[in-house]
Structure formats: C-alpha cells, structure tokens
C-alpha cells in the first residue's frame, strides 16, 4: 500500500512539474508539448491506479485463500473428531453388550452358567466376540491417532488400554478353558469372569477379600495428575473392570463432545 501511494504521488508531482517547466520555459508554450505532458501524466496515474487495484485484488485473494484453508482444516478436524466419537461409542457398546450378558447374576453363578452351556456354541460365540472386539479396539486406537489435534489426556487413554487388555485376557482364558487348552485353578472363574462380565456381588466379594479381578480407583489431584484413592485405613480402594471402563468412557466422551462443539463454533465464526 505504501509503495502504491508513493507511485501515485510521484505521478502527480511529475505532471505538475512538467506543466510548470513548459509554462516557464515556453511562453507562449507549444500546445503539442503540453498535450504530451498531459497524456504522460494520465498514463502515470492510470498505471498507479492499476497497481493499486492489483494490490487490493491480491489482498482479497490472499484473505479468501486463508479463510478457505482455515475452513478446510476445521472441516477435517470436525470429521475426525466425529469419527473418534463414533469409534468410542461402537467399542463401548460392544463391550457392554457382552459384559452385561449375565446382568444381575452373582459371580459364582456366572461361572456355573459358563460350565453348563454347550461348549461348542459358547466357544464360537466368544471367538466372534473377541474378533469383533479387537477390530473395534484397533479402530478406536487409529481414530485417536488420526484426531491427534483433539486435546485428550494420554493417561486416560493408557488406563483404557490397560482395561481393554485385562478384559481381552479374561476372554481368551475362558475360551482356552472351554477348548480344553488349560485347566482351571481354584480362583480361575472368579478372576476371569470378573474381568469379562459385570457381577451383581462384585463389591461384596471385593470387601470379603475374594481373589477377583480389580483395578485401583483413581482421581485427579491438585496438579491434575491421576492418583490412586485410599480409604481411612490407608488402603487402596478398588473397582471392577466393568465400572472403570464405563467411568473412563464417560470422561473421554465428554471431552470429545466439548471439543466437537468448539470446532463447530470456530466454523460458525468464519
């Protein structure tokens, strides 16, 4: 802009100076010379105006390109964020459907039900479940990576990953037992069934000190870090795999929803 103004001012000065010079040196001055100066000045002004118009057009084009680029970036972010929420929901629904298969039953009863069912049918059912579970978990991990711009707590993802591993391990142990690959020990069903299924008496078993699958209950401290919770006797408080999965699923889902709305707001302000 500063350059254009200098060109414009120079053209005007050139025009006035030329007219003055002719007027002083040629009295009476030559009409053709005067017209030449006039046309030269007009051409200079036209050049300056054209340069100014080109500069304005370039700025408009630059602003439009910047806006388009920003909108495209936000569109991609919104798409990946939505895919992440879909993947999280799909994985959680699949997990919950199997975990609540014996909803309302005590842990001992769940173990008994697994032993009296048709083994071949149960093996096929577990194989299908595990195959789909691992597929959905892989898609969820990939969605987290693709949506790396989403602000998420890696510690939360780590907790969810550990829970997923514990759950998968319990599923494989039960399937290997049904296939006759391994022999169950004294706490086999208590440990593995509590890793896979939601049991009505889990908390009673935990308080009684029964050997079941449990995870430490955690909360954030003043610095925002995750710390294990202890009771008044300075002992750790535990929770079930099922309850902890639901807790982390809810916390992570809320953060994703919040950031989806934030992206939509940015798009609306463009």
mmCIF file of C-alpha atoms in Angstrom:
data_model
loop_
_atom_site.group_PDB
_atom_site.id
_atom_site.type_symbol
_atom_site.label_atom_id
_atom_site.label_comp_id
_atom_site.label_asym_id
_atom_site.label_seq_id
_atom_site.Cartn_x
_atom_site.Cartn_y
_atom_site.Cartn_z
ATOM 1 C CA UNK A 1 0.000 0.000 0.000
ATOM 2 C CA UNK A 2 2.838 2.408 0.891
ATOM 3 C CA UNK A 3 4.536 1.701 -2.455
ATOM 4 C CA UNK A 4 1.339 2.433 -4.377
ATOM 5 C CA UNK A 5 0.875 5.786 -2.640
ATOM 6 C CA UNK A 6 4.474 6.738 -3.489
ATOM 7 C CA UNK A 7 3.872 5.902 -7.156
ATOM 8 C CA UNK A 8 0.663 7.940 -7.181
ATOM 9 C CA UNK A 9 2.293 10.946 -5.533
ATOM 10 C CA UNK A 10 5.258 10.758 -7.905
ATOM 11 C CA UNK A 11 2.932 10.741 -10.906
ATOM 12 C CA UNK A 12 1.084 13.818 -9.694
ATOM 13 C CA UNK A 13 4.329 15.652 -8.925
ATOM 14 C CA UNK A 14 5.685 14.678 -12.336
ATOM 15 C CA UNK A 15 2.569 16.032 -14.029
ATOM 16 C CA UNK A 16 2.602 19.343 -12.165
ATOM 17 C CA UNK A 17 6.348 19.750 -12.540
ATOM 18 C CA UNK A 18 6.243 19.118 -16.256
ATOM 19 C CA UNK A 19 3.437 21.616 -16.789
ATOM 20 C CA UNK A 20 5.287 24.241 -14.771
ATOM 21 C CA UNK A 21 8.508 23.678 -16.673
ATOM 22 C CA UNK A 22 6.803 24.078 -20.028
ATOM 23 C CA UNK A 23 4.912 27.109 -18.844
ATOM 24 C CA UNK A 24 8.090 28.808 -17.624
ATOM 25 C CA UNK A 25 10.415 27.858 -20.478
ATOM 26 C CA UNK A 26 7.925 28.198 -23.349
ATOM 27 C CA UNK A 27 5.815 31.262 -23.163
ATOM 28 C CA UNK A 28 3.761 31.018 -25.240
ATOM 29 C CA UNK A 29 4.230 27.252 -24.905
ATOM 30 C CA UNK A 30 3.751 24.626 -27.575
ATOM 31 C CA UNK A 31 0.263 23.082 -27.408
ATOM 32 C CA UNK A 32 1.520 19.673 -28.614
ATOM 33 C CA UNK A 33 4.148 19.618 -25.865
ATOM 34 C CA UNK A 34 1.519 20.500 -23.302
ATOM 35 C CA UNK A 35 -0.782 17.724 -24.542
ATOM 36 C CA UNK A 36 2.133 15.274 -24.425
ATOM 37 C CA UNK A 37 2.732 16.119 -20.804
ATOM 38 C CA UNK A 38 -0.972 15.760 -20.052
ATOM 39 C CA UNK A 39 -1.155 12.321 -21.669
ATOM 40 C CA UNK A 40 2.048 11.225 -19.944
ATOM 41 C CA UNK A 41 0.597 12.284 -16.587
ATOM 42 C CA UNK A 42 -2.670 10.498 -17.306
ATOM 43 C CA UNK A 43 -0.762 7.340 -18.221
ATOM 44 C CA UNK A 44 1.214 7.544 -14.972
ATOM 45 C CA UNK A 45 -1.989 7.972 -12.986
ATOM 46 C CA UNK A 46 -3.582 5.045 -14.824
ATOM 47 C CA UNK A 47 -0.532 2.893 -14.065
ATOM 48 C CA UNK A 48 -0.686 3.859 -10.403
ATOM 49 C CA UNK A 49 -4.429 3.093 -10.247
ATOM 50 C CA UNK A 50 -3.933 -0.259 -11.955
ATOM 51 C CA UNK A 51 -1.185 -1.139 -9.482
ATOM 52 C CA UNK A 52 -3.423 -0.113 -6.592
ATOM 53 C CA UNK A 53 -6.312 -2.229 -7.925
ATOM 54 C CA UNK A 54 -3.999 -5.211 -8.415
ATOM 55 C CA UNK A 55 -2.722 -4.846 -4.855
ATOM 56 C CA UNK A 56 -6.268 -4.761 -3.497
ATOM 57 C CA UNK A 57 -7.238 -7.803 -5.562
ATOM 58 C CA UNK A 58 -4.163 -9.672 -4.330
ATOM 59 C CA UNK A 59 -5.052 -8.913 -0.701
ATOM 60 C CA UNK A 60 -8.647 -10.055 -1.213
ATOM 61 C CA UNK A 61 -7.448 -13.246 -2.904
ATOM 62 C CA UNK A 62 -4.940 -13.852 -0.101
ATOM 63 C CA UNK A 63 -7.622 -13.366 2.570
ATOM 64 C CA UNK A 64 -10.029 -15.655 0.701
ATOM 65 C CA UNK A 65 -7.366 -18.345 0.373
ATOM 66 C CA UNK A 66 -6.508 -18.061 4.076
ATOM 67 C CA UNK A 67 -10.194 -18.324 5.046
ATOM 68 C CA UNK A 68 -10.709 -21.303 2.744
ATOM 69 C CA UNK A 69 -7.626 -23.043 4.121
ATOM 70 C CA UNK A 70 -8.750 -22.480 7.695
ATOM 71 C CA UNK A 71 -12.262 -23.720 6.925
ATOM 72 C CA UNK A 72 -10.917 -26.840 5.219
ATOM 73 C CA UNK A 73 -8.689 -27.564 8.212
ATOM 74 C CA UNK A 74 -11.597 -27.192 10.630
ATOM 75 C CA UNK A 75 -13.794 -29.387 8.409
ATOM 76 C CA UNK A 76 -11.152 -32.133 8.564
ATOM 77 C CA UNK A 77 -10.815 -31.747 12.337
ATOM 78 C CA UNK A 78 -14.578 -31.917 12.808
ATOM 79 C CA UNK A 79 -14.811 -35.026 10.632
ATOM 80 C CA UNK A 80 -12.023 -36.821 12.518
ATOM 81 C CA UNK A 81 -13.440 -35.785 15.891
ATOM 82 C CA UNK A 82 -16.836 -37.215 14.952
ATOM 83 C CA UNK A 83 -15.193 -40.433 13.745
ATOM 84 C CA UNK A 84 -13.411 -40.689 17.095
ATOM 85 C CA UNK A 85 -16.690 -40.347 18.994
ATOM 86 C CA UNK A 86 -18.326 -42.951 16.732
ATOM 87 C CA UNK A 87 -15.420 -45.373 17.265
ATOM 88 C CA UNK A 88 -15.522 -44.842 21.032
ATOM 89 C CA UNK A 89 -19.282 -45.464 21.145
ATOM 90 C CA UNK A 90 -19.065 -48.564 18.931
ATOM 91 C CA UNK A 91 -16.348 -50.132 21.091
ATOM 92 C CA UNK A 92 -18.177 -49.337 24.338
ATOM 93 C CA UNK A 93 -21.494 -50.741 23.084
ATOM 94 C CA UNK A 94 -19.846 -53.999 22.019
ATOM 95 C CA UNK A 95 -18.052 -54.308 25.367
ATOM 96 C CA UNK A 96 -21.178 -53.507 27.377
ATOM 97 C CA UNK A 97 -23.367 -55.942 25.444
ATOM 98 C CA UNK A 98 -21.105 -58.853 26.400
ATOM 99 C CA UNK A 99 -20.272 -57.608 29.902
ATOM 100 C CA UNK A 100 -23.959 -57.373 30.806
ATOM 101 C CA UNK A 101 -24.813 -60.766 29.353
ATOM 102 C CA UNK A 102 -25.396 -62.170 32.830
ATOM 103 C CA UNK A 103 -26.533 -58.909 34.380
ATOM 104 C CA UNK A 104 -27.974 -59.378 37.860
ATOM 105 C CA UNK A 105 -26.226 -62.707 38.460
ATOM 106 C CA UNK A 106 -23.623 -63.284 41.174
ATOM 107 C CA UNK A 107 -20.067 -64.057 40.069
ATOM 108 C CA UNK A 108 -20.237 -67.680 41.230
ATOM 109 C CA UNK A 109 -23.436 -68.206 39.266
ATOM 110 C CA UNK A 110 -21.859 -66.749 36.114
ATOM 111 C CA UNK A 111 -19.049 -69.291 36.388
ATOM 112 C CA UNK A 112 -21.571 -72.075 36.753
ATOM 113 C CA UNK A 113 -23.551 -70.905 33.724
ATOM 114 C CA UNK A 114 -20.411 -70.917 31.592
ATOM 115 C CA UNK A 115 -19.665 -74.514 32.579
ATOM 116 C CA UNK A 116 -23.116 -75.931 31.897
ATOM 117 C CA UNK A 117 -23.660 -74.337 28.480
ATOM 118 C CA UNK A 118 -22.928 -76.060 25.191
ATOM 119 C CA UNK A 119 -19.159 -75.631 24.887
ATOM 120 C CA UNK A 120 -19.031 -75.553 21.102
ATOM 121 C CA UNK A 121 -21.655 -72.815 20.886
ATOM 122 C CA UNK A 122 -20.012 -70.833 23.663
ATOM 123 C CA UNK A 123 -16.575 -71.139 22.057
ATOM 124 C CA UNK A 124 -17.950 -69.881 18.725
ATOM 125 C CA UNK A 125 -19.720 -67.025 20.474
ATOM 126 C CA UNK A 126 -16.583 -65.986 22.364
ATOM 127 C CA UNK A 127 -14.462 -66.204 19.214
ATOM 128 C CA UNK A 128 -16.856 -63.927 17.323
ATOM 129 C CA UNK A 129 -16.975 -61.510 20.236
ATOM 130 C CA UNK A 130 -13.188 -61.348 20.646
ATOM 131 C CA UNK A 131 -12.635 -60.925 16.904
ATOM 132 C CA UNK A 132 -15.088 -58.024 16.712
ATOM 133 C CA UNK A 133 -13.813 -56.561 19.965
ATOM 134 C CA UNK A 134 -10.216 -56.423 18.727
ATOM 135 C CA UNK A 135 -11.374 -54.926 15.420
ATOM 136 C CA UNK A 136 -13.287 -52.149 17.194
ATOM 137 C CA UNK A 137 -10.447 -51.520 19.633
ATOM 138 C CA UNK A 138 -7.989 -51.181 16.729
ATOM 139 C CA UNK A 139 -10.315 -48.702 15.016
ATOM 140 C CA UNK A 140 -10.593 -46.720 18.242
ATOM 141 C CA UNK A 141 -6.815 -46.540 18.637
ATOM 142 C CA UNK A 142 -6.485 -45.454 14.998
ATOM 143 C CA UNK A 143 -9.164 -42.791 15.481
ATOM 144 C CA UNK A 144 -7.305 -41.426 18.499
ATOM 145 C CA UNK A 145 -4.154 -41.162 16.372
ATOM 146 C CA UNK A 146 -5.974 -39.515 13.444
ATOM 147 C CA UNK A 147 -7.616 -36.999 15.793
ATOM 148 C CA UNK A 148 -4.327 -36.105 17.495
ATOM 149 C CA UNK A 149 -5.378 -32.429 17.399
ATOM 150 C CA UNK A 150 -8.109 -33.302 19.903
ATOM 151 C CA UNK A 151 -6.861 -32.397 23.343
ATOM 152 C CA UNK A 152 -7.001 -35.653 25.246
ATOM 153 C CA UNK A 153 -5.215 -36.953 28.292
ATOM 154 C CA UNK A 154 -2.764 -39.711 27.366
ATOM 155 C CA UNK A 155 -3.070 -41.057 30.906
ATOM 156 C CA UNK A 156 -6.781 -41.631 30.304
ATOM 157 C CA UNK A 157 -6.050 -43.488 27.081
ATOM 158 C CA UNK A 158 -3.444 -45.546 28.936
ATOM 159 C CA UNK A 159 -5.977 -46.508 31.614
ATOM 160 C CA UNK A 160 -8.492 -47.505 28.957
ATOM 161 C CA UNK A 161 -5.841 -49.544 27.129
ATOM 162 C CA UNK A 162 -4.929 -51.427 30.294
ATOM 163 C CA UNK A 163 -8.582 -52.175 30.971
ATOM 164 C CA UNK A 164 -9.007 -53.410 27.415
ATOM 165 C CA UNK A 165 -6.021 -55.725 27.784
ATOM 166 C CA UNK A 166 -7.356 -57.118 31.081
ATOM 167 C CA UNK A 167 -10.763 -57.717 29.532
ATOM 168 C CA UNK A 168 -9.322 -59.403 26.431
ATOM 169 C CA UNK A 169 -7.055 -61.603 28.544
ATOM 170 C CA UNK A 170 -10.066 -62.785 30.575
ATOM 171 C CA UNK A 171 -11.946 -63.622 27.382
ATOM 172 C CA UNK A 172 -9.054 -65.671 25.998
ATOM 173 C CA UNK A 173 -8.582 -67.516 29.294
ATOM 174 C CA UNK A 174 -12.243 -68.553 29.337
ATOM 175 C CA UNK A 175 -12.106 -69.642 25.706
ATOM 176 C CA UNK A 176 -8.913 -71.656 26.248
ATOM 177 C CA UNK A 177 -10.595 -73.401 29.192
ATOM 178 C CA UNK A 178 -13.632 -74.259 27.078
ATOM 179 C CA UNK A 179 -11.332 -75.581 24.332
ATOM 180 C CA UNK A 180 -9.550 -77.783 26.856
ATOM 181 C CA UNK A 181 -6.237 -75.993 26.392
ATOM 182 C CA UNK A 182 -5.826 -75.017 30.063
ATOM 183 C CA UNK A 183 -7.014 -76.431 33.362
ATOM 184 C CA UNK A 184 -8.712 -74.046 35.805
ATOM 185 C CA UNK A 185 -7.159 -73.410 39.211
ATOM 186 C CA UNK A 186 -9.079 -72.646 42.405
ATOM 187 C CA UNK A 187 -9.791 -68.966 41.516
ATOM 188 C CA UNK A 188 -9.959 -69.324 37.730
ATOM 189 C CA UNK A 189 -13.615 -68.402 37.248
ATOM 190 C CA UNK A 190 -13.616 -65.656 39.896
ATOM 191 C CA UNK A 191 -10.632 -63.896 38.292
ATOM 192 C CA UNK A 192 -11.579 -64.289 34.640
ATOM 193 C CA UNK A 193 -15.340 -63.918 34.884
ATOM 194 C CA UNK A 194 -14.893 -60.674 36.842
ATOM 195 C CA UNK A 195 -12.601 -59.405 34.064
ATOM 196 C CA UNK A 196 -15.199 -60.101 31.387
ATOM 197 C CA UNK A 197 -18.638 -59.793 32.980
ATOM 198 C CA UNK A 198 -20.468 -57.458 35.314
ATOM 199 C CA UNK A 199 -21.385 -59.335 38.506
ATOM 200 C CA UNK A 200 -24.067 -58.210 40.951
ATOM 201 C CA UNK A 201 -21.982 -59.110 44.008
ATOM 202 C CA UNK A 202 -18.599 -57.757 42.866
ATOM 203 C CA UNK A 203 -18.308 -55.187 45.667
ATOM 204 C CA UNK A 204 -19.260 -57.718 48.340
ATOM 205 C CA UNK A 205 -16.607 -60.111 47.035
ATOM 206 C CA UNK A 206 -14.044 -57.302 46.992
ATOM 207 C CA UNK A 207 -14.787 -56.385 50.624
ATOM 208 C CA UNK A 208 -14.583 -60.050 51.574
ATOM 209 C CA UNK A 209 -11.111 -60.269 50.088
ATOM 210 C CA UNK A 210 -12.018 -62.853 47.428
ATOM 211 C CA UNK A 211 -9.453 -63.197 44.647
ATOM 212 C CA UNK A 212 -11.161 -61.388 41.767
ATOM 213 C CA UNK A 213 -10.035 -59.000 39.038
ATOM 214 C CA UNK A 214 -9.958 -55.460 40.394
ATOM 215 C CA UNK A 215 -8.397 -52.120 39.419
ATOM 216 C CA UNK A 216 -7.391 -49.243 41.649
ATOM 217 C CA UNK A 217 -9.858 -46.384 41.782
ATOM 218 C CA UNK A 218 -8.195 -43.108 40.780
ATOM 219 C CA UNK A 219 -8.932 -39.407 40.863
ATOM 220 C CA UNK A 220 -7.084 -36.228 39.913
ATOM 221 C CA UNK A 221 -5.008 -34.361 42.454
ATOM 222 C CA UNK A 222 -4.422 -30.591 42.657
ATOM 223 C CA UNK A 223 -1.851 -30.741 39.856
ATOM 224 C CA UNK A 224 -4.223 -32.598 37.543
ATOM 225 C CA UNK A 225 -2.383 -35.901 37.810
ATOM 226 C CA UNK A 226 -4.099 -39.224 38.443
ATOM 227 C CA UNK A 227 -3.556 -40.755 41.870
ATOM 228 C CA UNK A 228 -4.934 -43.899 43.490
ATOM 229 C CA UNK A 229 -7.522 -43.352 46.212
ATOM 230 C CA UNK A 230 -7.042 -44.758 49.705
ATOM 231 C CA UNK A 231 -9.576 -45.237 52.492
ATOM 232 C CA UNK A 232 -9.291 -44.123 56.118
ATOM 233 C CA UNK A 233 -7.169 -47.182 56.847
ATOM 234 C CA UNK A 234 -4.634 -46.104 54.228
ATOM 235 C CA UNK A 235 -5.614 -48.989 51.961
ATOM 236 C CA UNK A 236 -6.289 -48.672 48.262
ATOM 237 C CA UNK A 237 -9.885 -48.586 47.057
ATOM 238 C CA UNK A 238 -10.662 -50.837 44.092
ATOM 239 C CA UNK A 239 -13.358 -51.015 41.455
ATOM 240 C CA UNK A 240 -14.383 -53.542 38.806
ATOM 241 C CA UNK A 241 -13.204 -53.621 35.197
ATOM 242 C CA UNK A 242 -16.775 -53.018 34.048
ATOM 243 C CA UNK A 243 -17.332 -49.953 36.245
ATOM 244 C CA UNK A 244 -13.928 -48.464 35.426
ATOM 245 C CA UNK A 245 -14.491 -48.851 31.680
ATOM 246 C CA UNK A 246 -17.808 -47.030 31.955
ATOM 247 C CA UNK A 247 -16.177 -44.257 34.001
ATOM 248 C CA UNK A 248 -13.304 -43.606 31.572
ATOM 249 C CA UNK A 249 -15.634 -43.939 28.585
ATOM 250 C CA UNK A 250 -17.845 -41.203 30.030
ATOM 251 C CA UNK A 251 -14.960 -38.863 30.884
ATOM 252 C CA UNK A 252 -13.274 -39.218 27.494
ATOM 253 C CA UNK A 253 -16.594 -38.919 25.655
ATOM 254 C CA UNK A 254 -17.459 -35.661 27.421
ATOM 255 C CA UNK A 255 -14.117 -34.136 26.401
ATOM 256 C CA UNK A 256 -14.602 -35.171 22.783
ATOM 257 C CA UNK A 257 -18.139 -33.721 22.737
ATOM 258 C CA UNK A 258 -16.868 -30.439 24.166
ATOM 259 C CA UNK A 259 -14.187 -30.104 21.523
ATOM 260 C CA UNK A 260 -16.578 -31.022 18.709
ATOM 261 C CA UNK A 261 -18.771 -28.104 19.780
ATOM 262 C CA UNK A 262 -15.697 -25.853 19.973
ATOM 263 C CA UNK A 263 -14.771 -26.725 16.365
ATOM 264 C CA UNK A 264 -18.348 -26.061 15.230
ATOM 265 C CA UNK A 265 -18.203 -22.661 16.913
ATOM 266 C CA UNK A 266 -14.979 -21.792 15.101
ATOM 267 C CA UNK A 267 -16.560 -22.778 11.780
ATOM 268 C CA UNK A 268 -19.562 -20.612 12.521
ATOM 269 C CA UNK A 269 -17.333 -17.595 13.143
ATOM 270 C CA UNK A 270 -15.514 -17.798 9.805
#
